[in-house]
Tab-separated table of N, CA, C and O in Angstrom:
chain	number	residue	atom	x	y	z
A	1	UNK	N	92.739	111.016	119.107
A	1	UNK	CA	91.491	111.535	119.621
A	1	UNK	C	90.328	110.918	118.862
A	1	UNK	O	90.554	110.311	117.816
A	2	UNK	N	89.117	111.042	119.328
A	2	UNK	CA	88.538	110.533	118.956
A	2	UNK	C	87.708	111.354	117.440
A	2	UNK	O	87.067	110.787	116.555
A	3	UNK	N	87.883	112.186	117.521
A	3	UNK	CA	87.558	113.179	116.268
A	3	UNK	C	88.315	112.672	114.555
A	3	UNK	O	87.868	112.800	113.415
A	4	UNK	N	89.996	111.903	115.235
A	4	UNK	CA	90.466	111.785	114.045
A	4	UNK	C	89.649	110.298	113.785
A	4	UNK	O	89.184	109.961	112.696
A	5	UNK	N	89.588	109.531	114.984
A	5	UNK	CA	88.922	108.404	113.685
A	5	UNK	C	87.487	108.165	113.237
A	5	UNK	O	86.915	107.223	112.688
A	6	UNK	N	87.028	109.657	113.779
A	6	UNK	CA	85.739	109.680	113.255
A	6	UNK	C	85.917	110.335	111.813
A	6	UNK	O	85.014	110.107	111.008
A	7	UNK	N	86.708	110.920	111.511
A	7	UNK	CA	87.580	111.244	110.171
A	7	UNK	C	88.478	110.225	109.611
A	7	UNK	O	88.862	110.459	108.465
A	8	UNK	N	88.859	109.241	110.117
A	8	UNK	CA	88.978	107.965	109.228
A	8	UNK	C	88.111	107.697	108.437
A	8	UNK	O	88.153	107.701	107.207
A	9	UNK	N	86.494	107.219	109.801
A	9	UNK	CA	85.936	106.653	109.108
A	9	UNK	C	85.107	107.300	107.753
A	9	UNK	O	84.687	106.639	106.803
A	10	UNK	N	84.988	108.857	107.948
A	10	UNK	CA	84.168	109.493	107.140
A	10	UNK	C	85.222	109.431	105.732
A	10	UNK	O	84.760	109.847	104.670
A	11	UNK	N	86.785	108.846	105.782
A	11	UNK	CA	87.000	108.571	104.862
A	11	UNK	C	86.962	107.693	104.013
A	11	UNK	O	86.849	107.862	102.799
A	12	UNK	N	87.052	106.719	104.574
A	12	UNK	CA	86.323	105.134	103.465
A	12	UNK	C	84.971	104.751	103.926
A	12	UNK	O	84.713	103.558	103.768
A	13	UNK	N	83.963	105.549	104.506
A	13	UNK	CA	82.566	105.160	104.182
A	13	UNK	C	82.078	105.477	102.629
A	13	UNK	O	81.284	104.663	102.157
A	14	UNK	N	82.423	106.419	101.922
A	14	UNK	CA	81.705	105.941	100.597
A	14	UNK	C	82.144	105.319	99.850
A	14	UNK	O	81.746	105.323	98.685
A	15	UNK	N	82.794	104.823	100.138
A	15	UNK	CA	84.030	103.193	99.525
A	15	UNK	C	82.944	101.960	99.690
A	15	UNK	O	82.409	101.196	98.887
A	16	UNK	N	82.878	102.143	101.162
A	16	UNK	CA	82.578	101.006	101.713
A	16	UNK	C	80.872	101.003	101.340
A	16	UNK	O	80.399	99.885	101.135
A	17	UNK	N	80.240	101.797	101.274
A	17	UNK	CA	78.708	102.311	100.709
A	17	UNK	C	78.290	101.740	99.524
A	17	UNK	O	77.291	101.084	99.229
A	18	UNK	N	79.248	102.118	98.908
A	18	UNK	CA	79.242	101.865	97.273
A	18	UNK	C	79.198	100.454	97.137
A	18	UNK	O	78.127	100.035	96.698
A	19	UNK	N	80.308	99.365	97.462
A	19	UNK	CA	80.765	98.125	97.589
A	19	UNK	C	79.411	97.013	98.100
A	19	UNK	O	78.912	96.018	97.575
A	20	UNK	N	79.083	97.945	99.688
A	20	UNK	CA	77.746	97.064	100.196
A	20	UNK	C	76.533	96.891	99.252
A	20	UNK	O	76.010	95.791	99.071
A	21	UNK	N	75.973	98.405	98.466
A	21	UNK	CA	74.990	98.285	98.066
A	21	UNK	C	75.310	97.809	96.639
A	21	UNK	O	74.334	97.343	96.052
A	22	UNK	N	76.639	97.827	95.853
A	22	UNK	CA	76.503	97.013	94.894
A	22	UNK	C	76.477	95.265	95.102
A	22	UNK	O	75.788	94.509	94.418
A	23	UNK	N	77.350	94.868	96.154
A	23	UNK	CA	77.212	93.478	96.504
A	23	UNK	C	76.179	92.946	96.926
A	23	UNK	O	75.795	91.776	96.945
A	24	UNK	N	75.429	94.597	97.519
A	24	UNK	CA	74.288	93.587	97.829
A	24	UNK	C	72.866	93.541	96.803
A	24	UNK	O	71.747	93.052	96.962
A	25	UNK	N	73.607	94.412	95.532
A	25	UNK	CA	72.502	93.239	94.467
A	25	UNK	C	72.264	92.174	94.640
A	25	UNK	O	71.288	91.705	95.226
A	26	UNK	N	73.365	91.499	94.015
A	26	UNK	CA	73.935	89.674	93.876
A	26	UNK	C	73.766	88.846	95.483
A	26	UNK	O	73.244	87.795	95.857
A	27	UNK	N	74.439	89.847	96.073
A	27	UNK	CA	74.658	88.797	97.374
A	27	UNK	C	74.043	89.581	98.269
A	27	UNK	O	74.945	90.313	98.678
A	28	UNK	N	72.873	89.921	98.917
A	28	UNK	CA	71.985	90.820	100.024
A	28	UNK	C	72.626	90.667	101.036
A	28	UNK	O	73.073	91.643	101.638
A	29	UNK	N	72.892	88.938	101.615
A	29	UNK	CA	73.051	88.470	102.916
A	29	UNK	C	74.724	88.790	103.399
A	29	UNK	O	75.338	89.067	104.430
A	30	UNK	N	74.998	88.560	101.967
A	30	UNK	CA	76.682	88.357	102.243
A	30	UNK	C	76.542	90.008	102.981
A	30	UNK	O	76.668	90.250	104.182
A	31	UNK	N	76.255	90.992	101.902
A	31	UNK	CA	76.859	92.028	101.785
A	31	UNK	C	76.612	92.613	103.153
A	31	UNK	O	77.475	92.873	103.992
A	32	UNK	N	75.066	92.816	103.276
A	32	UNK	CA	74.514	92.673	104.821
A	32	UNK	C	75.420	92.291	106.161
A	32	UNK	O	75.555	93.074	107.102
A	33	UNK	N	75.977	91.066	106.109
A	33	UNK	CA	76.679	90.684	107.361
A	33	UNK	C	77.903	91.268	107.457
A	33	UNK	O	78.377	91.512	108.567
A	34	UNK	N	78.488	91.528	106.442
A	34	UNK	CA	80.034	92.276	105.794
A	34	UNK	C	80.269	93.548	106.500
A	34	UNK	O	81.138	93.958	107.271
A	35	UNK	N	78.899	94.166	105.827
A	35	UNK	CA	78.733	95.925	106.162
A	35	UNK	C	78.193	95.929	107.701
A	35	UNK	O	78.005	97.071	108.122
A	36	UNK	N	77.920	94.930	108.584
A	36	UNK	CA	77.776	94.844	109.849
A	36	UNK	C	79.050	94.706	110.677
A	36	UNK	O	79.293	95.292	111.731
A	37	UNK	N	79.697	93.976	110.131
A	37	UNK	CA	80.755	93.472	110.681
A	37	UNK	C	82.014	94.784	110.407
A	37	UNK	O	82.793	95.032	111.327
A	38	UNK	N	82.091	95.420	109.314
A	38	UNK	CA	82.521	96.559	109.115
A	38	UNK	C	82.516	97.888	110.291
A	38	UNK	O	83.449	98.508	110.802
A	39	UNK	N	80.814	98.010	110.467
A	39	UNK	CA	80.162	98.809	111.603
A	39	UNK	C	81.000	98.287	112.383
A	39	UNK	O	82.070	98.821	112.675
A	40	UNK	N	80.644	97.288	112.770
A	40	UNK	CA	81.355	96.681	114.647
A	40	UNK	C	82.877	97.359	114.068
A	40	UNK	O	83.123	98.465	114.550
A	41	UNK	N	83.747	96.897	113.246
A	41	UNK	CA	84.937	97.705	113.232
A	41	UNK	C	85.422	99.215	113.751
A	41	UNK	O	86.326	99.665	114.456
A	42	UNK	N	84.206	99.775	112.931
A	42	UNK	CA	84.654	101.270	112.908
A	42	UNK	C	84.162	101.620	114.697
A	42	UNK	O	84.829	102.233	115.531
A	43	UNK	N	83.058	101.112	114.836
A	43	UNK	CA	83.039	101.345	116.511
A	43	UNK	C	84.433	101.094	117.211
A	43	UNK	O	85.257	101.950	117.532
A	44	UNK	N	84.523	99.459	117.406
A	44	UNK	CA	86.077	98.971	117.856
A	44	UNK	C	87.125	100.184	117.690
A	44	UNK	O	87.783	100.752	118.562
A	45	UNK	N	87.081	100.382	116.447
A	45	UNK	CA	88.195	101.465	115.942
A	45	UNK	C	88.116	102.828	116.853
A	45	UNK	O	89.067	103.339	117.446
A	46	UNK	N	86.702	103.317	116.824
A	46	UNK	CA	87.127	104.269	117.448
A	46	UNK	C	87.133	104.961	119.082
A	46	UNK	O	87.582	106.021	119.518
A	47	UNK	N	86.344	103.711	119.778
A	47	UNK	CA	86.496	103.490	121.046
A	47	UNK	C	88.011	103.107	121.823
A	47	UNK	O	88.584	103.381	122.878
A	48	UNK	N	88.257	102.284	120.572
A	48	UNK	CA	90.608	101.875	120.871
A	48	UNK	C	90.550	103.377	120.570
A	48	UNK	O	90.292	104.065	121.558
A	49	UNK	N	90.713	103.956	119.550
A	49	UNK	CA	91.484	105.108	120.236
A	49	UNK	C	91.526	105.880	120.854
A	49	UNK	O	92.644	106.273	121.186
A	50	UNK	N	90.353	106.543	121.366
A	50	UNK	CA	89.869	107.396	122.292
A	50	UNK	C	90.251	106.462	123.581
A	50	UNK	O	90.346	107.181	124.576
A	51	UNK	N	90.445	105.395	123.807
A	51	UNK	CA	90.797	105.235	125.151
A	51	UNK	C	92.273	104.528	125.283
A	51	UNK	O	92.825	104.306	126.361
A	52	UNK	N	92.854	104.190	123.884
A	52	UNK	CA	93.843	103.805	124.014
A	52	UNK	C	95.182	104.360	123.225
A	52	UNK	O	96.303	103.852	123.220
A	53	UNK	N	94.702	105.617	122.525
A	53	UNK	CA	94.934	106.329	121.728
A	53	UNK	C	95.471	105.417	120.558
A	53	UNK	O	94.928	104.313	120.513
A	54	UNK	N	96.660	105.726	119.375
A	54	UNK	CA	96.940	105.538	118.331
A	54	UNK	C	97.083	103.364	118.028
A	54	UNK	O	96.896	102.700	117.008
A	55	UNK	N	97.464	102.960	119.397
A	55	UNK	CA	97.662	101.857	119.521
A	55	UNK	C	96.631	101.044	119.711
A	55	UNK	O	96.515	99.862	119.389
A	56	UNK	N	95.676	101.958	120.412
A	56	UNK	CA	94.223	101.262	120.608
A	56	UNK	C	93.302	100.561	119.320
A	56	UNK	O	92.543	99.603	119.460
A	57	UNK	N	93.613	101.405	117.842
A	57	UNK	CA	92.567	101.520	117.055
A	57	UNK	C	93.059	100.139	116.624
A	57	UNK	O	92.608	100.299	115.490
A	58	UNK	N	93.647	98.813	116.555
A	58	UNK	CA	94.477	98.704	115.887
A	58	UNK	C	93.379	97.381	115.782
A	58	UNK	O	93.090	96.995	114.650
A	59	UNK	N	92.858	96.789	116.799
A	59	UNK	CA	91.594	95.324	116.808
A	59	UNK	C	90.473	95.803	115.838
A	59	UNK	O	90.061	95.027	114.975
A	60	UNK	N	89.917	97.191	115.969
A	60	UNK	CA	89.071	97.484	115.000
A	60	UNK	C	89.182	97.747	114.160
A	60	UNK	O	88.224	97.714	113.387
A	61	UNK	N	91.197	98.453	113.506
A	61	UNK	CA	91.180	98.710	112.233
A	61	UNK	C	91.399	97.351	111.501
A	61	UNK	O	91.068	97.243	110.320
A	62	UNK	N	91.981	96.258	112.223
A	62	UNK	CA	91.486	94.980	111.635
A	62	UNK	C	90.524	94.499	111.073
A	62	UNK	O	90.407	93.926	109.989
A	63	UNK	N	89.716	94.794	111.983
A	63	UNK	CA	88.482	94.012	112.040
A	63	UNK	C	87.713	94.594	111.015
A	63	UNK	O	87.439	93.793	110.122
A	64	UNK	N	87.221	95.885	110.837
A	64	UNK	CA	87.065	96.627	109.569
A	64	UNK	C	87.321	96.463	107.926
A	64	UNK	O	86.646	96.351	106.903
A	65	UNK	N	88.776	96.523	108.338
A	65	UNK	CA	89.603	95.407	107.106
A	65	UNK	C	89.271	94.657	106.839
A	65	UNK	O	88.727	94.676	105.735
A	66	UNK	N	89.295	93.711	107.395
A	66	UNK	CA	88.983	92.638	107.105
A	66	UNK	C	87.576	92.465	106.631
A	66	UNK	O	87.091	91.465	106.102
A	67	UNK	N	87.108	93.395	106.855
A	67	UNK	CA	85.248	92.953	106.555
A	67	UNK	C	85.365	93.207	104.920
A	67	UNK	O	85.114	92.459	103.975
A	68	UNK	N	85.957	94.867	104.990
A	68	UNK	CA	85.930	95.550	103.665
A	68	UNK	C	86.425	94.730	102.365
A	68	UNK	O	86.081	95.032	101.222
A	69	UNK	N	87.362	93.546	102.721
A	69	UNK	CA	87.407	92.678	101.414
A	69	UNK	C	87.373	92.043	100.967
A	69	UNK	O	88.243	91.689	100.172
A	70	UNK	N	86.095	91.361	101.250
A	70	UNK	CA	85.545	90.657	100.920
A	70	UNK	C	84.320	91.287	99.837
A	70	UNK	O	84.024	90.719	98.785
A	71	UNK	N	83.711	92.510	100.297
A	71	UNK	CA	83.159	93.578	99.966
A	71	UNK	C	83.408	93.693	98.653
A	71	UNK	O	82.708	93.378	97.690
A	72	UNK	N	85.051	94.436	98.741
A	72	UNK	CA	85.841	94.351	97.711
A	72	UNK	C	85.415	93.762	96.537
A	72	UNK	O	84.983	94.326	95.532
A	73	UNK	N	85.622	92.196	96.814
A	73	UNK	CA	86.057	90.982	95.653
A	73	UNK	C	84.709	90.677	95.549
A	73	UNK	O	84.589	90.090	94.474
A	74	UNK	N	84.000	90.735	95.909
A	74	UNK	CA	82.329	90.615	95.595
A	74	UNK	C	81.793	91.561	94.367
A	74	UNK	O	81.045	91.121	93.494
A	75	UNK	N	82.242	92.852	94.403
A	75	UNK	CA	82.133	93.891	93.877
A	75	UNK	C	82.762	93.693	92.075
A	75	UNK	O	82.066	93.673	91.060
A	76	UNK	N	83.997	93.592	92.159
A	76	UNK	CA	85.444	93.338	91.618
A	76	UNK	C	84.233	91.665	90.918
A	76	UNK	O	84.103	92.107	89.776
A	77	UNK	N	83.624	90.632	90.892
A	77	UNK	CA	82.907	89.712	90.481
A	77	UNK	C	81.700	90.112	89.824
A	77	UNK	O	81.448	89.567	88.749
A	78	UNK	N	81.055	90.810	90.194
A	78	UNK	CA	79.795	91.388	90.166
A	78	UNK	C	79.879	92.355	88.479
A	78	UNK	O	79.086	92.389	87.538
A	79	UNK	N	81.340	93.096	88.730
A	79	UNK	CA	81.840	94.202	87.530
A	79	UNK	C	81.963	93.284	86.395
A	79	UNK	O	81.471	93.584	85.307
A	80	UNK	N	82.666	92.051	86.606
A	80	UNK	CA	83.487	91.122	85.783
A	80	UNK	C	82.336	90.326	84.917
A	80	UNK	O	82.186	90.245	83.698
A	81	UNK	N	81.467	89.684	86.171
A	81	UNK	CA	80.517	89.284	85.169
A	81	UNK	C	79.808	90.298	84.066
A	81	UNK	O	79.923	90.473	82.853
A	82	UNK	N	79.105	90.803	85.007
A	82	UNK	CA	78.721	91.822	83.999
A	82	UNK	C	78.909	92.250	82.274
A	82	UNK	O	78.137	92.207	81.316
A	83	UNK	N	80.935	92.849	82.512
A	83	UNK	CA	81.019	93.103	81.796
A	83	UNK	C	81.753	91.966	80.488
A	83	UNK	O	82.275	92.252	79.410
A	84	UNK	N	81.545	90.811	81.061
A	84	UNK	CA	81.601	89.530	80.650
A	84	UNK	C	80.589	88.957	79.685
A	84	UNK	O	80.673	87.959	78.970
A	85	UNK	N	79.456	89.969	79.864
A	85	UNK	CA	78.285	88.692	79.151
A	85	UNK	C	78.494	89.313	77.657
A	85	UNK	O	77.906	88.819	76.695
């Protein structure tokens, strides 16, 4: 239904919150197009399932993914330097 992956997403948005606005110290643009491309996911995501149920979500939970790690390793660089100098 569409309720649960609106409860997906309310579960790794402050993951994904955290990640954008720290990446997008260092990297604005990157982080910017990332956390867009993320959005388009969680839409994808939750339009597949509401119309295609559990099998549907599966292009946007990709696509999501895939945004988120890059996010990630931006983040995970950002810590490193940091705590590098």
């Amino acid at each position: 239904s569409v309720q649960r992956a609106h409860q997906n997403t309310l579960e790794v948005l402050p993951l994904v919150l955290i990640q954008v606005c720290t990446a997008g110290l260092v990297y604005p643009r990157t982080a910017a197009a990332f956390g867009g491309i993320w959005v388009l996911g969680r839409f994808l995501y939750g339009y597949g399932y509401a119309k295609g149920g559990p099998k549907g979500r599966m292009a946007g939970g990709i696509l999501s993914n895939l945004s988120s790690f890059p996010l990630f390793f931006m983040t995970v660089k950002i810590a490193y330097d940091f705590l590098s100098k």
